[in-house]
Short mmCIF file of C-alpha atoms and ligand atoms in Angstrom, two decimals:
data_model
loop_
_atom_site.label_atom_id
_atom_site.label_comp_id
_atom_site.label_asym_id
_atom_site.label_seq_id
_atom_site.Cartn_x
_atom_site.Cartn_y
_atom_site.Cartn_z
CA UNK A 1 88.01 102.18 101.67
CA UNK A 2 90.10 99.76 99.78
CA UNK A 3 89.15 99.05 96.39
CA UNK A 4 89.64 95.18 96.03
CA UNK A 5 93.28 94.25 95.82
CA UNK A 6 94.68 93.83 92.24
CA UNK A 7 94.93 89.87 90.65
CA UNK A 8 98.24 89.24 89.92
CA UNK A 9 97.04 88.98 86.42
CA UNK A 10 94.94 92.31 86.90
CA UNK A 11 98.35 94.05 87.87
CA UNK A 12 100.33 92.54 85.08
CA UNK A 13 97.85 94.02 82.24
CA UNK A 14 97.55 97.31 83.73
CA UNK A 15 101.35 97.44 84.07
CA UNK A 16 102.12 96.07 80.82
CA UNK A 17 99.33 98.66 79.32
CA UNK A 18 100.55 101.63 81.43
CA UNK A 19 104.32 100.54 80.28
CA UNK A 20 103.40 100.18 76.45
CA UNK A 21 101.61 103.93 76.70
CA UNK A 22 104.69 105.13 78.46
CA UNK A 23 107.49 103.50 76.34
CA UNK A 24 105.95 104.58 73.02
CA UNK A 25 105.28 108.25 73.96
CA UNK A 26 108.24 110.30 72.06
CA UNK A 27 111.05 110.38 74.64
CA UNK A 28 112.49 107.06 75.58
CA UNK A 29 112.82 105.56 79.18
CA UNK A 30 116.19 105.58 79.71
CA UNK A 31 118.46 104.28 82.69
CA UNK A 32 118.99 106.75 85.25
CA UNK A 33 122.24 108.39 84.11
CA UNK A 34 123.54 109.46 87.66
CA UNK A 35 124.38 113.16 86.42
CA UNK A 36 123.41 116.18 87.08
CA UNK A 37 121.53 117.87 84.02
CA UNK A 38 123.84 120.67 81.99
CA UNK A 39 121.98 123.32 79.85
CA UNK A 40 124.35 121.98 77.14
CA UNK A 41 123.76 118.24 76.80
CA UNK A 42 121.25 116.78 76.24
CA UNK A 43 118.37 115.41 77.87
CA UNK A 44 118.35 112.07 79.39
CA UNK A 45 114.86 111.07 80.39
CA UNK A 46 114.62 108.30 82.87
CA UNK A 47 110.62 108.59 82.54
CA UNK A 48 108.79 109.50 79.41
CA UNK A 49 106.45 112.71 80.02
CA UNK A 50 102.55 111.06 80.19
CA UNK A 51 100.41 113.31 82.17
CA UNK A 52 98.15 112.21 85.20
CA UNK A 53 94.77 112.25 84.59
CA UNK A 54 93.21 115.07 86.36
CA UNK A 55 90.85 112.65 88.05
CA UNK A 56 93.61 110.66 89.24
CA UNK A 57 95.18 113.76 90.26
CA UNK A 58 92.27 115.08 92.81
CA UNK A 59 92.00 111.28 94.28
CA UNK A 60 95.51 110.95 94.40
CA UNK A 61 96.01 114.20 96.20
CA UNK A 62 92.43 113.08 98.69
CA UNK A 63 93.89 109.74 99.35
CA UNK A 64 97.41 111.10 100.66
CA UNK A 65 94.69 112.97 103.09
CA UNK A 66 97.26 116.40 101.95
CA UNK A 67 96.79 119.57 104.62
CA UNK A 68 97.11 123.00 104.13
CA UNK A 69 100.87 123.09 105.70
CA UNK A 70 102.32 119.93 104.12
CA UNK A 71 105.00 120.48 101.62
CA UNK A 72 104.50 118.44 98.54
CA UNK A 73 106.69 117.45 96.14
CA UNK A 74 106.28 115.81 92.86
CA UNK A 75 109.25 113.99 91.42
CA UNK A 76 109.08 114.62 87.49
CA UNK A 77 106.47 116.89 87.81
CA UNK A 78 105.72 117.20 83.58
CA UNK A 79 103.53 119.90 83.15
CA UNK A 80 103.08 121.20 87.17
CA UNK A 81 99.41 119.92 87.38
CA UNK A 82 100.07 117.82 91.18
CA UNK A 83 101.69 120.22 91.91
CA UNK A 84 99.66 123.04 91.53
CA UNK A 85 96.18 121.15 92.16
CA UNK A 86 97.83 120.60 95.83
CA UNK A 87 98.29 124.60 96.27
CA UNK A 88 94.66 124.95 94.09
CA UNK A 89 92.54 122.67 95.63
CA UNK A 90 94.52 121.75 98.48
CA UNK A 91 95.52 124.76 99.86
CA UNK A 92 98.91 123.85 100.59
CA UNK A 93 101.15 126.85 100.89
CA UNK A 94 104.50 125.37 99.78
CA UNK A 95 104.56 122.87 96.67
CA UNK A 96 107.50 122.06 94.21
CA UNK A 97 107.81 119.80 90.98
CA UNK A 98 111.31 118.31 90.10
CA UNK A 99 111.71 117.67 86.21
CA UNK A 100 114.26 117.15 84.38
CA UNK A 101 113.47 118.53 80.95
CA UNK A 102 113.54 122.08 81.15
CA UNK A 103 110.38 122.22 78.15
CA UNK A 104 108.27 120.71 81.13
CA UNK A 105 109.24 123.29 83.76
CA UNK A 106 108.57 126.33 80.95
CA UNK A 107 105.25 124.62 80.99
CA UNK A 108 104.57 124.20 85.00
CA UNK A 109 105.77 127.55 85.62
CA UNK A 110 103.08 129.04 83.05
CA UNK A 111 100.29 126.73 83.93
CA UNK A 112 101.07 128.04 87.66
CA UNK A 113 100.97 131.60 86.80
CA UNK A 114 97.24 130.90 85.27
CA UNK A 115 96.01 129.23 88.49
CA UNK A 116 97.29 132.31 90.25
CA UNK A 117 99.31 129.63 92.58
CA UNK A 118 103.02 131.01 91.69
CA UNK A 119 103.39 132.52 94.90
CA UNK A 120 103.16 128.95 96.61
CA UNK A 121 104.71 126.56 94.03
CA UNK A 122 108.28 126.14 92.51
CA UNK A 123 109.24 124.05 89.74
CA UNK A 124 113.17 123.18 89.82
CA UNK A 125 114.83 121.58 86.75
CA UNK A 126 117.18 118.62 87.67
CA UNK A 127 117.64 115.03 88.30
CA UNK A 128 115.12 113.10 90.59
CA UNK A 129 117.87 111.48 92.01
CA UNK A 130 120.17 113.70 92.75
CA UNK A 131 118.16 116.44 94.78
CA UNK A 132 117.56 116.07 98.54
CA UNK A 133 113.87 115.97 99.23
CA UNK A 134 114.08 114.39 102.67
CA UNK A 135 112.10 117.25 104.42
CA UNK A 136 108.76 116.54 102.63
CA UNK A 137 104.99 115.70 103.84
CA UNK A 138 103.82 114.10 100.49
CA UNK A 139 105.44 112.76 97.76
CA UNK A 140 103.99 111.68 94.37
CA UNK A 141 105.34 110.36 91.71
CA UNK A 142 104.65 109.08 88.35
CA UNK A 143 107.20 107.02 87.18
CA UNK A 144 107.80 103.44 86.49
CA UNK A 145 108.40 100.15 88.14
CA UNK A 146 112.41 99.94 87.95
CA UNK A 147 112.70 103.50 89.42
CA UNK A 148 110.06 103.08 92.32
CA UNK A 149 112.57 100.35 93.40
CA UNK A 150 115.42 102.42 92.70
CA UNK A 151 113.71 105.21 94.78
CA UNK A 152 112.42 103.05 97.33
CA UNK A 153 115.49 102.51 99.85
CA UNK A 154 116.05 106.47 99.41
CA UNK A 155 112.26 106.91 100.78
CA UNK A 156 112.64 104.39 103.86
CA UNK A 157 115.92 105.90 104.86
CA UNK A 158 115.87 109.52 104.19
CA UNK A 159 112.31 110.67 104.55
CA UNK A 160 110.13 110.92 107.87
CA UNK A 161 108.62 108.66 110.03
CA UNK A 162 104.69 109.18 108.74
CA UNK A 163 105.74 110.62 105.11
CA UNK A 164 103.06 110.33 103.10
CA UNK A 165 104.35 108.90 100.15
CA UNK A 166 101.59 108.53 96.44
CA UNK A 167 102.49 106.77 93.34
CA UNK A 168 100.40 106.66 90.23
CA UNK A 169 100.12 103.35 88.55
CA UNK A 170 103.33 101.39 90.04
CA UNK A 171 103.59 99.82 93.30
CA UNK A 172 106.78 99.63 95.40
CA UNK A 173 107.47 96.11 94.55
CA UNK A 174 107.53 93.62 98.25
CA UNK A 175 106.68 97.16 99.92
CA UNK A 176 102.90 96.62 99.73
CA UNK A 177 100.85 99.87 99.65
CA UNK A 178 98.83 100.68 102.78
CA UNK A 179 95.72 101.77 100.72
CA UNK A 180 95.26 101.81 97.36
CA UNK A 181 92.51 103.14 95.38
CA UNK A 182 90.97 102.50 91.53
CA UNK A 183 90.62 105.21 89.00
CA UNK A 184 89.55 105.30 85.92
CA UNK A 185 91.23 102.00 85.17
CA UNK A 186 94.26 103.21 86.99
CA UNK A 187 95.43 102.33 90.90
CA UNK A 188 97.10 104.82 93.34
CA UNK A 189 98.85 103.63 95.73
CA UNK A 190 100.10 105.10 99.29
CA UNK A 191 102.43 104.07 101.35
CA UNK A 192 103.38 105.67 105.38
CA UNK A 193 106.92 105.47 105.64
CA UNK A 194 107.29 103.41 108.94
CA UNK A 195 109.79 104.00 111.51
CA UNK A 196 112.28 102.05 111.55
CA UNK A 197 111.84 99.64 115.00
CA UNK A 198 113.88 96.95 114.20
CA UNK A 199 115.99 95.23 117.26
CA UNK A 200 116.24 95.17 120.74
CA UNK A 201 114.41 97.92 123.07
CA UNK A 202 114.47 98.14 127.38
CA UNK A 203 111.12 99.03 128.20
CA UNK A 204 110.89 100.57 131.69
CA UNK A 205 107.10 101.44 133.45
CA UNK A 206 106.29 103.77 135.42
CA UNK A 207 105.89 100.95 138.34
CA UNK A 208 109.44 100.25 137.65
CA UNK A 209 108.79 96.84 135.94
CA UNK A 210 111.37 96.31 133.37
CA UNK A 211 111.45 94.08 130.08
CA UNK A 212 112.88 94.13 126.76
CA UNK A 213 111.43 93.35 123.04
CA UNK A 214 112.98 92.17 120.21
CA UNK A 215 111.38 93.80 117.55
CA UNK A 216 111.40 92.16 113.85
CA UNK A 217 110.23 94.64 110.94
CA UNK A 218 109.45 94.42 106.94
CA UNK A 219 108.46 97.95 106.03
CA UNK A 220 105.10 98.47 107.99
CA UNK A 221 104.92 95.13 109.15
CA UNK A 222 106.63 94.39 112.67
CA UNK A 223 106.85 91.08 115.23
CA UNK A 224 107.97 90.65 118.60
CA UNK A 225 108.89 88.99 120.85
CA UNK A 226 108.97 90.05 125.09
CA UNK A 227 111.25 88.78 127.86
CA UNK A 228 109.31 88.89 130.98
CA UNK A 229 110.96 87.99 134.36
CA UNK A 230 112.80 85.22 131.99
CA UNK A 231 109.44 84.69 130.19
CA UNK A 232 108.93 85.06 126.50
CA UNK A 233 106.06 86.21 125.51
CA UNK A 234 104.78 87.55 121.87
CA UNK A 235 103.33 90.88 121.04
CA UNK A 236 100.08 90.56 119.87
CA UNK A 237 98.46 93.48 117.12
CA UNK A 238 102.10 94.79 116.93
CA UNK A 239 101.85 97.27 114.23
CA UNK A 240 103.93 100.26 113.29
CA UNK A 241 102.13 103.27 111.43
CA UNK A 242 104.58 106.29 110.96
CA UNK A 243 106.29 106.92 114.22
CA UNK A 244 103.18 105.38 115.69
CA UNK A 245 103.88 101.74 117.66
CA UNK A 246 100.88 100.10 119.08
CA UNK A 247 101.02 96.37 120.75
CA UNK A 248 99.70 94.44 123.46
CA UNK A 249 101.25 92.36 125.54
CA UNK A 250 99.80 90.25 128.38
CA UNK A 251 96.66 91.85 127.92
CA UNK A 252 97.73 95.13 128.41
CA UNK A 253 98.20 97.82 125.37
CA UNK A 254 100.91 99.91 124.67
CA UNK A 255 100.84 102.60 122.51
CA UNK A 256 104.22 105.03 122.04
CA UNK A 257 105.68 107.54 119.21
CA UNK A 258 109.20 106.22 118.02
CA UNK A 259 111.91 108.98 117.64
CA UNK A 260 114.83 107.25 116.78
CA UNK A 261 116.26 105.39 119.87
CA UNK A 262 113.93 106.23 122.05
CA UNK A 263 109.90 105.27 122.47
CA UNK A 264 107.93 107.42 124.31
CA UNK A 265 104.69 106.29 125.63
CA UNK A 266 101.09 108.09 123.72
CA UNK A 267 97.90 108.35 125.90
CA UNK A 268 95.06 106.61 124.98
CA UNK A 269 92.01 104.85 126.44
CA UNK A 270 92.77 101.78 128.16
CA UNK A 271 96.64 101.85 127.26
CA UNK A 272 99.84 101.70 130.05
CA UNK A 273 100.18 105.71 130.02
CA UNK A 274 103.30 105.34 131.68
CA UNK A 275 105.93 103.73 129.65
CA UNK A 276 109.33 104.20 128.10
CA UNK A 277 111.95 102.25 125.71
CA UNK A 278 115.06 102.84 124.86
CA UNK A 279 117.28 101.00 121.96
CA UNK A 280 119.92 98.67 123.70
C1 LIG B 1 105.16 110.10 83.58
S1 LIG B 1 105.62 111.81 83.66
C2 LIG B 1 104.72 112.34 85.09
C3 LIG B 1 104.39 113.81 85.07
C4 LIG B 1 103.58 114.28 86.29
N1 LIG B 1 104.20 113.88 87.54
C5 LIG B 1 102.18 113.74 86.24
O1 LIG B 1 101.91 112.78 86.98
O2 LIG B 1 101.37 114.26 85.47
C6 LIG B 1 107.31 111.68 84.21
C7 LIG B 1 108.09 112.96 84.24
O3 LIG B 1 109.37 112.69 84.78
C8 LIG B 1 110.34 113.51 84.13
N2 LIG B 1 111.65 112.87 84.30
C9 LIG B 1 112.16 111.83 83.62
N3 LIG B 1 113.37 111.49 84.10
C10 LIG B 1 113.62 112.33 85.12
C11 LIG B 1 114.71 112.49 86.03
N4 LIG B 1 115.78 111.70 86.00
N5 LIG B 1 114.64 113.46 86.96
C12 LIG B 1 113.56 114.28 87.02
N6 LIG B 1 112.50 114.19 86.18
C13 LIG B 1 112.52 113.22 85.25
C14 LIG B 1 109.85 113.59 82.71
O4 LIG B 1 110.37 114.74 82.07
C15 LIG B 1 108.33 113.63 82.90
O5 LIG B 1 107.85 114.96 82.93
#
């Protein structure tokens, strides 16, 4: 349930539009100043406050598919309202919104206590980048182009094989979005992180046959390449979703859950059940 994917020109007037209505609301985009926030300086904003649609909001919250017992967080969560539509609507029992400008987290924290959600939701003041939210389900973010980058290697690395990750309006530069949705005008994008695969595994079946697979990966997007009995032979439909690997391979298909060095195989209909790899 793709919406068509954005023309290049599509995606530059929508970004240059979205840009202009960020850039000329009253706080200036900044650089990210790398320090921690002090109740007396002042206020560096990386990102200018512009709310999300509510719209965009509910789809944005639908297409990150978010579950009661997910914990969402929203870096620069403005006025709270991702962050408490996910506890709201969502049901999801633990929530927080990072911001930076303490006026925005006076707001959150009030709008919360009206949707009778404060029980479920915290709102922390400080710096996007300098708080450790590797233990999340969903991420969203609003923020813009240069600091999706900037966040991006942070995401790959730090957060969860099968992280749900949603960003309203700007992409993830060469990391292309695996679904992306129009609203109102506006795209949301979500990524999975993938695990990360790349290199040389031993797989070893349960009939004691023995190969290995050279494994080549761009973000969700993985190649290979299997030495059988001196053979090579590619993986066909390799893909990588989460910790999820799926390929077949002399027309028999493997499916396994990647936890760091180790694959272990996943059952499935018509798949080798029996199956292990291990990182050499
Ligand atoms: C475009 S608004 C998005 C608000 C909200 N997430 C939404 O979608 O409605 C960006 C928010 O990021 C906050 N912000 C800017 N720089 C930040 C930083 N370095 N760390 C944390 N929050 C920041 C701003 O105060 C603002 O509320």
């Amino acid at each position: 349930m793709h919406a068509s994917e954005p023309t290049s020109t599509t995606w530059r007037l929508i970004g240059a539009a979205l840009l202009s209505i960020m850039l000329t609301a009253p706080a200036a985009a900044q650089e990210p100043s790398g320090e921690p926030p002090r109740d007396d300086q002042p206020i560096v904003l990386d990102v200018p406050y512009v709310p999300t649609p509510h719209e965009a909001v509910y789809r944005m919250l639908e297409l990150v598919q978010v579950q009661p017992d997910d914990y969402v967080i929203d870096l620069g969560s403005g006025d709270g309202r991702i962050v408490i539509a996910a506890a709201r609507d969502w049901g999801v029992k633990r929530a927080l919104g990072i911001d930076i400008d303490p006026v925005r987290i006076a707001e959150a924290n009030a709008a919360a206590q009206e949707a009778g959600v404060a029980d479920r939701v915290a709102f922390e003041r400080g710096d996007l980048f300098e708080k450790d939210f590797s233990d999340v389900d969903v991420l969203t973010m609003y923020l813009l182009p240069s600091i999706n980058l900037d966040l991006r290697p942070i995401i790959l690395e730090k957060l969860r094989p099968g992280t749900r990750v949603a960003s309203h309006a700007f992409d993830m530069g060469d990391w292309r979005p695996d679904e992306w949705i129009l609203v109102q005008g506006r795209y949301v994008y979500k990524w999975v992180v993938p695990a990360r695969i790349e290199g040389r595994w031993e797989v070893t079946r349960a009939d004691g046959r023995k190969f290995t697979v050279d494994i080549r990966q761009t973000y969700q997007r993985i190649e290979g390449m299997a030495l059988i009995e001196g053979r090579a032979r590619p993986l066909v439909f390799a893909d990588i979703r989460g910790p999820t690997l799926r390929f077949s391979l002399a027309n028999e298909h493997y499916t396994g859950l990647v936890d760091g060095e180790r694959i272990t195989a996943l059952p499935g209909n018509k798949v080798v059940t029996a199956w292990h790899a291990k990182r050499i």
